[in-house]
PDB file of C-alpha atoms in Angstrom:
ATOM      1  CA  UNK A   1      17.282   0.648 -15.448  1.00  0.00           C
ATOM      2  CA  UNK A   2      16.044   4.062 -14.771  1.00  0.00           C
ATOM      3  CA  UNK A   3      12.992   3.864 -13.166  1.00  0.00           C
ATOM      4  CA  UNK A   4      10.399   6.952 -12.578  1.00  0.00           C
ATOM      5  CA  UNK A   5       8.478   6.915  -9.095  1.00  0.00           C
ATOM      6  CA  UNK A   6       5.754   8.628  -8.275  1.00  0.00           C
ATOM      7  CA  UNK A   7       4.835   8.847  -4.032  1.00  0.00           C
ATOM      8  CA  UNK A   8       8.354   8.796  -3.790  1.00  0.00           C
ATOM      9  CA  UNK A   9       8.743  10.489  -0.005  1.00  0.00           C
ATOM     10  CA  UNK A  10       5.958   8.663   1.089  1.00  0.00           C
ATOM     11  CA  UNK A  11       6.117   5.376   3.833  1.00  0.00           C
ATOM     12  CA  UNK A  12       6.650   3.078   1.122  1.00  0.00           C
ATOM     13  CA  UNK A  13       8.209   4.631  -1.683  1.00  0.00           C
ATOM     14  CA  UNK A  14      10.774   6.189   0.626  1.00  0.00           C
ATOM     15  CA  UNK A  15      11.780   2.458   0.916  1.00  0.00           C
ATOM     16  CA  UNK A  16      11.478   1.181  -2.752  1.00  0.00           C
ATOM     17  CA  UNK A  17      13.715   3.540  -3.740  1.00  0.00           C
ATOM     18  CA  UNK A  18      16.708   2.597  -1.685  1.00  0.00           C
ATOM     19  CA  UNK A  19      15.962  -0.839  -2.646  1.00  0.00           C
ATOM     20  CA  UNK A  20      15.949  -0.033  -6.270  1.00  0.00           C
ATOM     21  CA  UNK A  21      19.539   2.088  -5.658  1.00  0.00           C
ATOM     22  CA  UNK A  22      21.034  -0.991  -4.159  1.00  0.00           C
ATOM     23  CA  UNK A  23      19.993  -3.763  -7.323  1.00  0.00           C
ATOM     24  CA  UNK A  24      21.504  -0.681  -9.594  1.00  0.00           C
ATOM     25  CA  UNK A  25      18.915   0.726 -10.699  1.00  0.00           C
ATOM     26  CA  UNK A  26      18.864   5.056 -11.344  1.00  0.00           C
ATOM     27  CA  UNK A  27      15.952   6.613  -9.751  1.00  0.00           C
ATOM     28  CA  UNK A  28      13.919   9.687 -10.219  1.00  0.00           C
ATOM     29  CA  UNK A  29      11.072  10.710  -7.836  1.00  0.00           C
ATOM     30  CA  UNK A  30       8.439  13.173  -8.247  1.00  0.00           C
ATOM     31  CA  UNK A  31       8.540  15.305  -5.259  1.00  0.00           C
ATOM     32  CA  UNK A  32       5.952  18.070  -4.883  1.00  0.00           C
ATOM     33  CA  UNK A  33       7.610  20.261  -2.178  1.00  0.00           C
ATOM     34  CA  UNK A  34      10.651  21.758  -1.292  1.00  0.00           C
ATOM     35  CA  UNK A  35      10.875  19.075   1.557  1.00  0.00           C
ATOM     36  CA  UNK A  36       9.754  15.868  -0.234  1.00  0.00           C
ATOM     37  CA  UNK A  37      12.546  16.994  -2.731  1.00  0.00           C
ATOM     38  CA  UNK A  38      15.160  17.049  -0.124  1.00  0.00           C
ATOM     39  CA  UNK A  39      13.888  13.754   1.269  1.00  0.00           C
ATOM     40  CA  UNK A  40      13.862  12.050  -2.135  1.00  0.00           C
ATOM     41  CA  UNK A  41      17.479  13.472  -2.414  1.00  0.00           C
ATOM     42  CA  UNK A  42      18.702  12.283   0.784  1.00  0.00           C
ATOM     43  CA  UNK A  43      17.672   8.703  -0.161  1.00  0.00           C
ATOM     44  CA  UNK A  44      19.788   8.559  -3.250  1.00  0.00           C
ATOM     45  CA  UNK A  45      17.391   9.564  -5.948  1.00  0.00           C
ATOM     46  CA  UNK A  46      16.889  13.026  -7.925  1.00  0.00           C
ATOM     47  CA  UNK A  47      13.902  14.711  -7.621  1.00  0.00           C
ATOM     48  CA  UNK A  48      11.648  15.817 -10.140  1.00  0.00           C
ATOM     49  CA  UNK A  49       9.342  18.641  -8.739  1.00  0.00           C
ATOM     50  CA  UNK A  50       5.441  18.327  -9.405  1.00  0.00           C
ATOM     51  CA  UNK A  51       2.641  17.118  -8.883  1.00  0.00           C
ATOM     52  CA  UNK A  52       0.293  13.835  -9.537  1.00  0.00           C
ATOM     53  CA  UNK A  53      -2.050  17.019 -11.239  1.00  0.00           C
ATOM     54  CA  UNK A  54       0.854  18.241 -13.093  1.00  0.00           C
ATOM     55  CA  UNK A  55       0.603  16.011 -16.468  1.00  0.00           C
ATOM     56  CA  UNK A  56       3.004  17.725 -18.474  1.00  0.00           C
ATOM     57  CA  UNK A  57       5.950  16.770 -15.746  1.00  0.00           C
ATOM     58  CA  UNK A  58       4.208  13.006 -15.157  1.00  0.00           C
ATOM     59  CA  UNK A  59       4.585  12.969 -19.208  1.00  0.00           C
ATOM     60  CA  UNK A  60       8.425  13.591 -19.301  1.00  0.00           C
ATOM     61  CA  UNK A  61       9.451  11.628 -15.953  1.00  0.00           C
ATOM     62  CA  UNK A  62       7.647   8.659 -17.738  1.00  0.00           C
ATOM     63  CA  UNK A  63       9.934   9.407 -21.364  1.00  0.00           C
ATOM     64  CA  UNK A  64      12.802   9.549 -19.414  1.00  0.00           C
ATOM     65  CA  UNK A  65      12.433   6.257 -17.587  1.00  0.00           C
ATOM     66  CA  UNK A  66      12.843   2.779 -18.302  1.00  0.00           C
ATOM     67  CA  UNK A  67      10.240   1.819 -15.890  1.00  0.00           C
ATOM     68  CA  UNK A  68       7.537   3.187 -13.634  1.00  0.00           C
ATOM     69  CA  UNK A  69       6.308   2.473 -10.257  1.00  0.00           C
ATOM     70  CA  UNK A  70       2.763   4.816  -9.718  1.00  0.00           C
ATOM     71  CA  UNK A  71       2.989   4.604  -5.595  1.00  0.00           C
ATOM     72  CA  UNK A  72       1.477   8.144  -5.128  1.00  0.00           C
ATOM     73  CA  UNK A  73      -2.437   8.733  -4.352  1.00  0.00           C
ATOM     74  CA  UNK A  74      -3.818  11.981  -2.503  1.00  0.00           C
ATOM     75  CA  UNK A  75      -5.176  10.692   0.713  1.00  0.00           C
ATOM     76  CA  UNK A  76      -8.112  13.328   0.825  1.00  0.00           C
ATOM     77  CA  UNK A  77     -11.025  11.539   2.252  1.00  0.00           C
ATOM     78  CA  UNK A  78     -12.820  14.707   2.130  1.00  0.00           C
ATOM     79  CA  UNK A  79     -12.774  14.598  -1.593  1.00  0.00           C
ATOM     80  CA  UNK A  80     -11.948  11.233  -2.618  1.00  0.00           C
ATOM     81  CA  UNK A  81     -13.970  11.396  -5.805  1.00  0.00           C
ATOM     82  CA  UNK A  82     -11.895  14.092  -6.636  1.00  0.00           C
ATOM     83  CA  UNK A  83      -8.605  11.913  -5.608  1.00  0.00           C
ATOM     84  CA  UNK A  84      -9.754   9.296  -7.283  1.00  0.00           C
ATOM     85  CA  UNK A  85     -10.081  11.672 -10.480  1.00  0.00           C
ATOM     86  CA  UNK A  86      -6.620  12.485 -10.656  1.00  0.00           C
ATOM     87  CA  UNK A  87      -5.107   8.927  -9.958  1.00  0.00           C
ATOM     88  CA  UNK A  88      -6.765   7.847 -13.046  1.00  0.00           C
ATOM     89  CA  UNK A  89      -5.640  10.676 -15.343  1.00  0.00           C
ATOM     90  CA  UNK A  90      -1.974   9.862 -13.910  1.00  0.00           C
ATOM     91  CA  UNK A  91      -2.235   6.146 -14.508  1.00  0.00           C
ATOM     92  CA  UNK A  92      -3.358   7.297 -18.334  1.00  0.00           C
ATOM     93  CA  UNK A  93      -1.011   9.923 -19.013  1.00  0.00           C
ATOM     94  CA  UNK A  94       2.062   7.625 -17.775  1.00  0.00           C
ATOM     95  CA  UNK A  95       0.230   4.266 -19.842  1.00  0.00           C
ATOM     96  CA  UNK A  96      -0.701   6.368 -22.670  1.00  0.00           C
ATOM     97  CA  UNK A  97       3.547   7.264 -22.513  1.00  0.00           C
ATOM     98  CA  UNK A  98       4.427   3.794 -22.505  1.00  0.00           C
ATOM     99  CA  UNK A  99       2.368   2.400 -25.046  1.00  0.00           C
ATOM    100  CA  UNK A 100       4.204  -0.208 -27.424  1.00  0.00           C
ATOM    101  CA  UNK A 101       7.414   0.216 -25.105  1.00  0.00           C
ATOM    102  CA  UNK A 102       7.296  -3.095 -23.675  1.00  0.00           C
ATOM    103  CA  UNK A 103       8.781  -0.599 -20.733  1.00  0.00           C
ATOM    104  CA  UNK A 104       7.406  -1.838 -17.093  1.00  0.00           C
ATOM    105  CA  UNK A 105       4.530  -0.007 -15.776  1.00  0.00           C
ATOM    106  CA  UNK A 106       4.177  -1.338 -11.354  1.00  0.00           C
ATOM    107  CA  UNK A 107       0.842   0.319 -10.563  1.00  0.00           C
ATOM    108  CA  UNK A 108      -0.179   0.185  -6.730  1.00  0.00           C
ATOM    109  CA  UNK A 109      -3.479  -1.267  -4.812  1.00  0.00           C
ATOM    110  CA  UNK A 110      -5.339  -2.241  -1.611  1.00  0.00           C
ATOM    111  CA  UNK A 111      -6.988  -5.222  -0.314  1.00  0.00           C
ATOM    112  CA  UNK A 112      -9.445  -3.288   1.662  1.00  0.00           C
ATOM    113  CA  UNK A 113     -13.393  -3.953   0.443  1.00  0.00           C
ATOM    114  CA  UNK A 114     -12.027  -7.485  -1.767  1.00  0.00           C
ATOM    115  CA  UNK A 115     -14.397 -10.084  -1.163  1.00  0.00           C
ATOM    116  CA  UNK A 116     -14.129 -11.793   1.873  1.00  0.00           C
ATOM    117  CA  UNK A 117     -15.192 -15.591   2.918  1.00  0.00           C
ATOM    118  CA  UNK A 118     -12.168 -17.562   1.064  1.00  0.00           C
ATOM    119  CA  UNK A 119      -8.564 -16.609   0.193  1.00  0.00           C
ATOM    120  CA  UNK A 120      -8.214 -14.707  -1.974  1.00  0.00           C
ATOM    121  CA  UNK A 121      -5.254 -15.400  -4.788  1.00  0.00           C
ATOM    122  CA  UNK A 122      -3.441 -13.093  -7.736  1.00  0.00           C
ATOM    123  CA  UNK A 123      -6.040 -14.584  -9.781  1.00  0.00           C
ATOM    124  CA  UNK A 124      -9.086 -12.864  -8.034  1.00  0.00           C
ATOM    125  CA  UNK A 125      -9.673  -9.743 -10.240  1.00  0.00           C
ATOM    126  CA  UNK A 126     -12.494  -8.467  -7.837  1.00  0.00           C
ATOM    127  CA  UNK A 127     -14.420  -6.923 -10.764  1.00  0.00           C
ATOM    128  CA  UNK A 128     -17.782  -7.332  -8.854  1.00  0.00           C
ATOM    129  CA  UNK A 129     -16.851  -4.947  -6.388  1.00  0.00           C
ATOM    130  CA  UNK A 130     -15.555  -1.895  -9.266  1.00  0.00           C
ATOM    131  CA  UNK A 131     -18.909   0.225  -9.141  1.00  0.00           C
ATOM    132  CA  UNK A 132     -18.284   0.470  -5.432  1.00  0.00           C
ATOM    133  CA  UNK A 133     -14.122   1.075  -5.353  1.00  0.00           C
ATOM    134  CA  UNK A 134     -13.752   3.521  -8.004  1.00  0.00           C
ATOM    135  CA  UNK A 135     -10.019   3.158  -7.369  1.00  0.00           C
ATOM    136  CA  UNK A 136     -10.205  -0.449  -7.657  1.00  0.00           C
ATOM    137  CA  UNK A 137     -11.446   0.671 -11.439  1.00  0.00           C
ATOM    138  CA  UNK A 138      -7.806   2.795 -11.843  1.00  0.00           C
ATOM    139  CA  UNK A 139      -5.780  -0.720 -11.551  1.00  0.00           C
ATOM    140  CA  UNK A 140      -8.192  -2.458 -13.601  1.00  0.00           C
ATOM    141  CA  UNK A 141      -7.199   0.868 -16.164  1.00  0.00           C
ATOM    142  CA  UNK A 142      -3.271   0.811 -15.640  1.00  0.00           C
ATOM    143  CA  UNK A 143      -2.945  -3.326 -15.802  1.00  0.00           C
ATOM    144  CA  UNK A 144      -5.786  -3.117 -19.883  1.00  0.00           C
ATOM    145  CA  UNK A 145      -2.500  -0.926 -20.873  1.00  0.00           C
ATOM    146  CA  UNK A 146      -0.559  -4.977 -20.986  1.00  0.00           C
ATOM    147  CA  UNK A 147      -2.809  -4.914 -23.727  1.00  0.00           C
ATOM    148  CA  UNK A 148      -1.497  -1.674 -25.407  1.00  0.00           C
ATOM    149  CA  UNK A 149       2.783  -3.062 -25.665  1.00  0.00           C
ATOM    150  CA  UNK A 150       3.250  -2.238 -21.584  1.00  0.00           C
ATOM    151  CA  UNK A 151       4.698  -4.545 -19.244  1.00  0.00           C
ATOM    152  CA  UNK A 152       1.930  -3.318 -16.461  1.00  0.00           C
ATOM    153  CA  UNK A 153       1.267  -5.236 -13.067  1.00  0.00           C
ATOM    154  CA  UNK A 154      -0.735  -4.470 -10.254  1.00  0.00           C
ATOM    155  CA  UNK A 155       0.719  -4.868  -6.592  1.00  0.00           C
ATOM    156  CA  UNK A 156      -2.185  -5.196  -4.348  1.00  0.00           C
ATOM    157  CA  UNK A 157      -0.853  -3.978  -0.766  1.00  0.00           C
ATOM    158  CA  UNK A 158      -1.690  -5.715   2.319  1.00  0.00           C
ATOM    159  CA  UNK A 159      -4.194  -2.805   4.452  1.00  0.00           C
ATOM    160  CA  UNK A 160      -0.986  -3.259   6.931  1.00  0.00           C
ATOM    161  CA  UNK A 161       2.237  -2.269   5.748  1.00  0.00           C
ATOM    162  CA  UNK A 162       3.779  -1.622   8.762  1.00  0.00           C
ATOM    163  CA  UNK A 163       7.112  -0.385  10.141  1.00  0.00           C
ATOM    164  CA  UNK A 164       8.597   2.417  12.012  1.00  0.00           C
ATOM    165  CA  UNK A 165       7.454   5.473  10.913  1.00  0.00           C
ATOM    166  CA  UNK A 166       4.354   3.964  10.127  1.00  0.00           C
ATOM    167  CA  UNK A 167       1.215   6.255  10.365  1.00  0.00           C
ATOM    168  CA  UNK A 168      -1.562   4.044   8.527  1.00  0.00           C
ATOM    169  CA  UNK A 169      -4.030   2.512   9.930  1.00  0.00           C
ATOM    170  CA  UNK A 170      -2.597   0.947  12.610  1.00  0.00           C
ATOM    171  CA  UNK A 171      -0.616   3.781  14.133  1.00  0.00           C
ATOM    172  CA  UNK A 172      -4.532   5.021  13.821  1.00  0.00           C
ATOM    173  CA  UNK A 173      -5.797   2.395  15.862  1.00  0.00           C
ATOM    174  CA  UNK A 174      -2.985   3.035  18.513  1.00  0.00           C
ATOM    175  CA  UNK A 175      -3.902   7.115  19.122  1.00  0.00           C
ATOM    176  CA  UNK A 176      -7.594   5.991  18.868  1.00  0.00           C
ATOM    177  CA  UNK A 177      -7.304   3.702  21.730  1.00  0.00           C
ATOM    178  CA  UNK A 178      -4.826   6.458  23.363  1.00  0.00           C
ATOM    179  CA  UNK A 179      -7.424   9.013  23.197  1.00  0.00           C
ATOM    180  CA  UNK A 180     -10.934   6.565  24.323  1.00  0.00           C
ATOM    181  CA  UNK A 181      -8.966   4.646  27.551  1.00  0.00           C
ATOM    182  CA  UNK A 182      -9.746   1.167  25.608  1.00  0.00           C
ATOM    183  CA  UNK A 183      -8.085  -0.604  23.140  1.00  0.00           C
ATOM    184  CA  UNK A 184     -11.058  -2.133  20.821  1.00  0.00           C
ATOM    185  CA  UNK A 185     -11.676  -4.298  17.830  1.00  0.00           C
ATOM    186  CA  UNK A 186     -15.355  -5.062  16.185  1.00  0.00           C
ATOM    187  CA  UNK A 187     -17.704  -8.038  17.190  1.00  0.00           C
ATOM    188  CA  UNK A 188     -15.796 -11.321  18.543  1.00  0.00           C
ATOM    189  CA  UNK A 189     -12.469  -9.640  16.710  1.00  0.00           C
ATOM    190  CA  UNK A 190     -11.992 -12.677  14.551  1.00  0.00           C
ATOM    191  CA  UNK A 191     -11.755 -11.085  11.390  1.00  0.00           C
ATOM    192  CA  UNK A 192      -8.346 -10.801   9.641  1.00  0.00           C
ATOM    193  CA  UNK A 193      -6.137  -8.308   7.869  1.00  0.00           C
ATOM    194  CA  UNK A 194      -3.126  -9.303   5.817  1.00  0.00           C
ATOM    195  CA  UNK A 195      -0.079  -7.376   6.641  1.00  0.00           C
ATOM    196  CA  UNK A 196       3.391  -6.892   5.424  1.00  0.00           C
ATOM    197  CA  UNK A 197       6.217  -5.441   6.586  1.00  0.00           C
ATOM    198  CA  UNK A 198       7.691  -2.272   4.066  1.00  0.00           C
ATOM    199  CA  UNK A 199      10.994  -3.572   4.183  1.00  0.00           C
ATOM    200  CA  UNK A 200       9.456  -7.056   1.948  1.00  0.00           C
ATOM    201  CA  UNK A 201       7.115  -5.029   0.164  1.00  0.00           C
ATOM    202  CA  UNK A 202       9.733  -2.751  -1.423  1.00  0.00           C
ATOM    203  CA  UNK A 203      11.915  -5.687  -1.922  1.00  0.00           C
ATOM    204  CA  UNK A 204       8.574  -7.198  -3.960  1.00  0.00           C
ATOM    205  CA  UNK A 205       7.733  -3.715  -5.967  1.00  0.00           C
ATOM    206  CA  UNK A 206      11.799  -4.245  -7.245  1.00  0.00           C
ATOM    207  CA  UNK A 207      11.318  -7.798  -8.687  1.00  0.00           C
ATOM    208  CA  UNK A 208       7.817  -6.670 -10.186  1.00  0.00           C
ATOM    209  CA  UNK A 209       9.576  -4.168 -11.963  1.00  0.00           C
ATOM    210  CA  UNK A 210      12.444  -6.374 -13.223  1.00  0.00           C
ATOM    211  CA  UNK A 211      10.431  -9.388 -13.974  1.00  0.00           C
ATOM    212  CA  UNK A 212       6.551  -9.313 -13.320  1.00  0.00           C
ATOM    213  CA  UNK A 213       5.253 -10.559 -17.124  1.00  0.00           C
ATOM    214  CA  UNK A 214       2.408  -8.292 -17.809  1.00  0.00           C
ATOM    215  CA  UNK A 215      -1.080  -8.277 -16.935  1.00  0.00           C
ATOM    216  CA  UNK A 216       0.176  -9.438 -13.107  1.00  0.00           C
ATOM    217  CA  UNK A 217      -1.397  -8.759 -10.089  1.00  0.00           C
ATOM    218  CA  UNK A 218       1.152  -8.862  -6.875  1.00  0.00           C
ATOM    219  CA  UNK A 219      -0.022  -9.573  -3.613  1.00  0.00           C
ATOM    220  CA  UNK A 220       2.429  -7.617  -1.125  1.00  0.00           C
ATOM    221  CA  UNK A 221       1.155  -9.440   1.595  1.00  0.00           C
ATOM    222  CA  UNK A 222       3.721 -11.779   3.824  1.00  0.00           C
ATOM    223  CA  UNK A 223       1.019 -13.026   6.598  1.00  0.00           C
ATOM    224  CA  UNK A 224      -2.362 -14.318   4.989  1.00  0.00           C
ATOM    225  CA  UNK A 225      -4.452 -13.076   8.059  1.00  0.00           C
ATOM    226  CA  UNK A 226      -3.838 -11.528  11.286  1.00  0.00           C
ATOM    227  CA  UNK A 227      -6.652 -11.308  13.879  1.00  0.00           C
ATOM    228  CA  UNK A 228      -7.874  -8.227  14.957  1.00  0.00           C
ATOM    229  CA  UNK A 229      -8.364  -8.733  18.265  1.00  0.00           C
ATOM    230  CA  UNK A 230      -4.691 -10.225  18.507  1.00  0.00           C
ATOM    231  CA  UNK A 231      -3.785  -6.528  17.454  1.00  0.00           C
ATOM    232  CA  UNK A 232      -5.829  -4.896  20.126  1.00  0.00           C
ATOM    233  CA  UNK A 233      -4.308  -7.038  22.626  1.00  0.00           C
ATOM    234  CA  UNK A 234      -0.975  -5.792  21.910  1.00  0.00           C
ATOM    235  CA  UNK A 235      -2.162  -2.597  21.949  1.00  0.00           C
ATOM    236  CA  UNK A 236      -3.751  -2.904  24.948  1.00  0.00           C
ATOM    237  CA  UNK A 237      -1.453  -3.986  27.201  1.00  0.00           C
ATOM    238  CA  UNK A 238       1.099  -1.503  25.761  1.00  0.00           C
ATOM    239  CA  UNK A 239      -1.055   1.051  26.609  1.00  0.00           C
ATOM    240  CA  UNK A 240      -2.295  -0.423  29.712  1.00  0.00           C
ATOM    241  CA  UNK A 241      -5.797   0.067  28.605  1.00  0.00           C
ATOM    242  CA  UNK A 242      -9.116  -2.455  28.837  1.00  0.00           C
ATOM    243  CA  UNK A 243      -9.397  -4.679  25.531  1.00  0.00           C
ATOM    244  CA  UNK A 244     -13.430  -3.933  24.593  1.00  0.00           C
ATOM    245  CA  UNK A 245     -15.792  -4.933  21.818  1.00  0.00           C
ATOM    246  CA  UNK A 246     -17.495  -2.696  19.497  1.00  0.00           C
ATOM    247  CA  UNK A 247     -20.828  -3.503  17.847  1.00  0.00           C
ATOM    248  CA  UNK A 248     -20.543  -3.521  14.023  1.00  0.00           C
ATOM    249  CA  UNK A 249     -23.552  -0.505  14.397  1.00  0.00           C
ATOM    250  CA  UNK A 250     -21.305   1.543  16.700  1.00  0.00           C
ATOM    251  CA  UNK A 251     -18.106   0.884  14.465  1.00  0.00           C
ATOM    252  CA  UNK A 252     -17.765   4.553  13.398  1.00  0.00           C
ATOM    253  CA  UNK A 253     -18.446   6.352  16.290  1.00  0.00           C
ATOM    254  CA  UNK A 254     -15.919   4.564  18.055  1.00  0.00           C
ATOM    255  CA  UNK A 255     -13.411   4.182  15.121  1.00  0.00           C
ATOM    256  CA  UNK A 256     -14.193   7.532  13.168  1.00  0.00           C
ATOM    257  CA  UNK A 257     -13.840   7.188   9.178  1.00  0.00           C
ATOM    258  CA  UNK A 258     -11.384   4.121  10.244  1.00  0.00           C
ATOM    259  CA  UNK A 259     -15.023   2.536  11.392  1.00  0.00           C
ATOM    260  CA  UNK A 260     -15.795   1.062   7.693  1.00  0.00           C
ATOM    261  CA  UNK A 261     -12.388  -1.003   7.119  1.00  0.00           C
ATOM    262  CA  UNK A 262     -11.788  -2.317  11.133  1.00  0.00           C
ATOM    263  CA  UNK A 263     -14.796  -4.958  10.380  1.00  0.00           C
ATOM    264  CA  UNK A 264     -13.596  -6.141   7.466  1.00  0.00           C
ATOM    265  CA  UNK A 265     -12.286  -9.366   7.041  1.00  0.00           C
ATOM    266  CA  UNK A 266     -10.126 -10.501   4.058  1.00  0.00           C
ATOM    267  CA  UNK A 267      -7.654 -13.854   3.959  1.00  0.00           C
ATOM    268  CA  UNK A 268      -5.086 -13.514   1.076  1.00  0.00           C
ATOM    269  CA  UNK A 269      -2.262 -15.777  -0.429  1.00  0.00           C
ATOM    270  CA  UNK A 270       0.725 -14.839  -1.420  1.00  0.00           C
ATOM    271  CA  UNK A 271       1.594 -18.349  -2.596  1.00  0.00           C
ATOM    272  CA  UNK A 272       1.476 -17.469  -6.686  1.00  0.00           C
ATOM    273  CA  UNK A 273       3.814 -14.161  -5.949  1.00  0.00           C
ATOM    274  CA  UNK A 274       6.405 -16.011  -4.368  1.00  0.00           C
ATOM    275  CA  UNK A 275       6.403 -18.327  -7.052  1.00  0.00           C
ATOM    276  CA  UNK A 276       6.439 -15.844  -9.962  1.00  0.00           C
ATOM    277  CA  UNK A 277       8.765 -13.079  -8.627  1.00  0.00           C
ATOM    278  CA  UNK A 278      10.992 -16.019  -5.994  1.00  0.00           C
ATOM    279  CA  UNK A 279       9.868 -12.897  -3.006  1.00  0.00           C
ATOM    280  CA  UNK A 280      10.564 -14.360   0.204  1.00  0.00           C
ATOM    281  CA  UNK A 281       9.365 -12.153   3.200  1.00  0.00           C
ATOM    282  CA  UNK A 282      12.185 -11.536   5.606  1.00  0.00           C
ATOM    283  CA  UNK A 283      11.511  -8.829   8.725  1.00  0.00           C
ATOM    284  CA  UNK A 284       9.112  -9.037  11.563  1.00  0.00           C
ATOM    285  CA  UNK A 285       5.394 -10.112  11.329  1.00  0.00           C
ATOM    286  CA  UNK A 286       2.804  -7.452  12.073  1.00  0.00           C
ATOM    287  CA  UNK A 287       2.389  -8.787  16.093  1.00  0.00           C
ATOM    288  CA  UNK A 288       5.938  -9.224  16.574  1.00  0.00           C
ATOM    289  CA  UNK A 289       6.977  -5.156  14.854  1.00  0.00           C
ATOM    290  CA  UNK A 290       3.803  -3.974  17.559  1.00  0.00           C
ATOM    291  CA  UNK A 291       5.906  -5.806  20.164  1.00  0.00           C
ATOM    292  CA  UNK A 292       9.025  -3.532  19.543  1.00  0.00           C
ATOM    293  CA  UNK A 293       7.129  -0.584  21.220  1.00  0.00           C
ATOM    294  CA  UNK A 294       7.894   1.922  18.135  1.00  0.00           C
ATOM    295  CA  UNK A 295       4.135   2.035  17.352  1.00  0.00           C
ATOM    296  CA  UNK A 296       3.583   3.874  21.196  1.00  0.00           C
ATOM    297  CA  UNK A 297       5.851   6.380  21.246  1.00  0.00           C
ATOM    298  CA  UNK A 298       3.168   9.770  22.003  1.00  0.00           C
ATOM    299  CA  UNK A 299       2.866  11.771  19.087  1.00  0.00           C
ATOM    300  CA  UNK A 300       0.032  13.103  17.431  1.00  0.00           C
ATOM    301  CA  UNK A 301      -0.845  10.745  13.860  1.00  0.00           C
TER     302      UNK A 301
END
């Protein structure tokens, strides 16, 4: 299959598409520098140089391809409206491409801000929460195209996808507590946040691709729930720091813009994923990859 990637040099597409390379698969990833077209190149893929903005090139990576796999988002919190803008005319430029292909159309998301107090499933579609998540609103737009001849799914990625060379949220939480002297989590730290390790969630976004029946939702998640104040421990004693609550009301001063999501609290299966694609999560949990030590080495996030 030749598949089209978009956020191809980033932390997770940089593993999807060696994954993809190894099941046989011919990959081309838009890269929009010099150096994320040498990365995407190094990994065994050929580079296709633009943009998410640049429609035009989005349009004729998407002809080209058998498949796509939208993985790339500008992570401007500054102006996330305005990220948010272009995501969704990406997602329609590459649906409005497929339509009446029956070509598959992987589109990712997040957990963060789902509704919390049960577990969640695939089934959950979260639409009372849209008007708030305006990216949450994108998926909903790239999964309708099912409805249009596209074989569209939504993976919904844990807030955790962790590994080395990791600098999400958790590497966030590690140069936080680096930089107060304490290692902290919010309330009684009892709340949980799925995780999964990039290694299984590339190995998930390539049986999506090949076999996810439209309309899916995905839930890259391989642990259902993992305490936050376990993950403060660990970073704790790595750092050899004091383990300390924060009040919910004192949440962003302590944890910056990361103050909103460290509260949260969201269980999720995994159980109808496993079923449907046959995924079986392989590599370290979220505690046990923090134990490794990779997550301290001193560098700036």
């Amino acid at each position: 299959m030749r598949v089209f990637v978009t956020g191809a040099s980033g932390f997770i597409g940089s593993a999807v598409i060696p994954e993809l390379i190894k099941a046989g698969h011919q990959v081309v990833g838009l890269a929009r520098s010099d150096a994320a077209a040498a990365a995407v190149q190094a990994i065994g893929a050929r580079p296709l140089r633009g943009s998410l903005e640049d429609l035009d090139v989005l349009r004729a990576g998407t002809e080209a391809a058998d498949g796509v796999i939208h993985l790339g988002f500008i992570h401007d919190f500054d102006n996330f409206a305005r990220s948010v803008e272009v995501d969704r005319a990406a997602i329609e430029t590459i649906g409005s491409t497929l339509a009446g292909s029956d070509r598959a159309f992987i589109t990712a998301a997040g957990l963060i801000g789902a509704p919390s107090g049960r577990v969640l499933t695939e089934r959950d579609k979260f639409d009372s929460i849209t008007a708030t998540s305006p990216r949450l609103a994108n998926v909903q737009a790239a999964v309708a195209f099912a409805e249009r001849g596209v074989r569209t799914s939504a993976v919904r990625f844990a807030p955790t996808v962790h590994g080395e060379g990791d600098h999400g949220f958790i590497k966030q939480l590690v140069e936080i507590a680096r930089k107060k002297g304490v290692s902290g989590y919010v309330g009684d730290g009892s709340n949980h946040w799925p995780a999964v390790h990039r290694f299984d969630a590339a190995d998930l976004v390539r049986r999506g691709l090949e076999k996810a029946p439209a309309g899916s939702y995905l839930h890259a998640t391989a642990e259902q729930g993992v305490p936050i104040r376990e993950v403060a421990e660990v970073i704790g004693r790595h750092l050899n720091v004091p383990l300390v609550s924060v009040a919910p009301q004192d949440a962003v001063e302590h944890f910056g813009w990361l103050g909103g999501f460290i509260g949260a609290d969201a269980l999720v299966s995994n159980e109808l994923t496993r079923e449907l694609l046959d995924w079986q999560p392989t590599h370290p949990g979220l505690i046990d990859d923090l134990e490794k030590g990779h997550y301290f080495h001193h560098e700036a996030a």
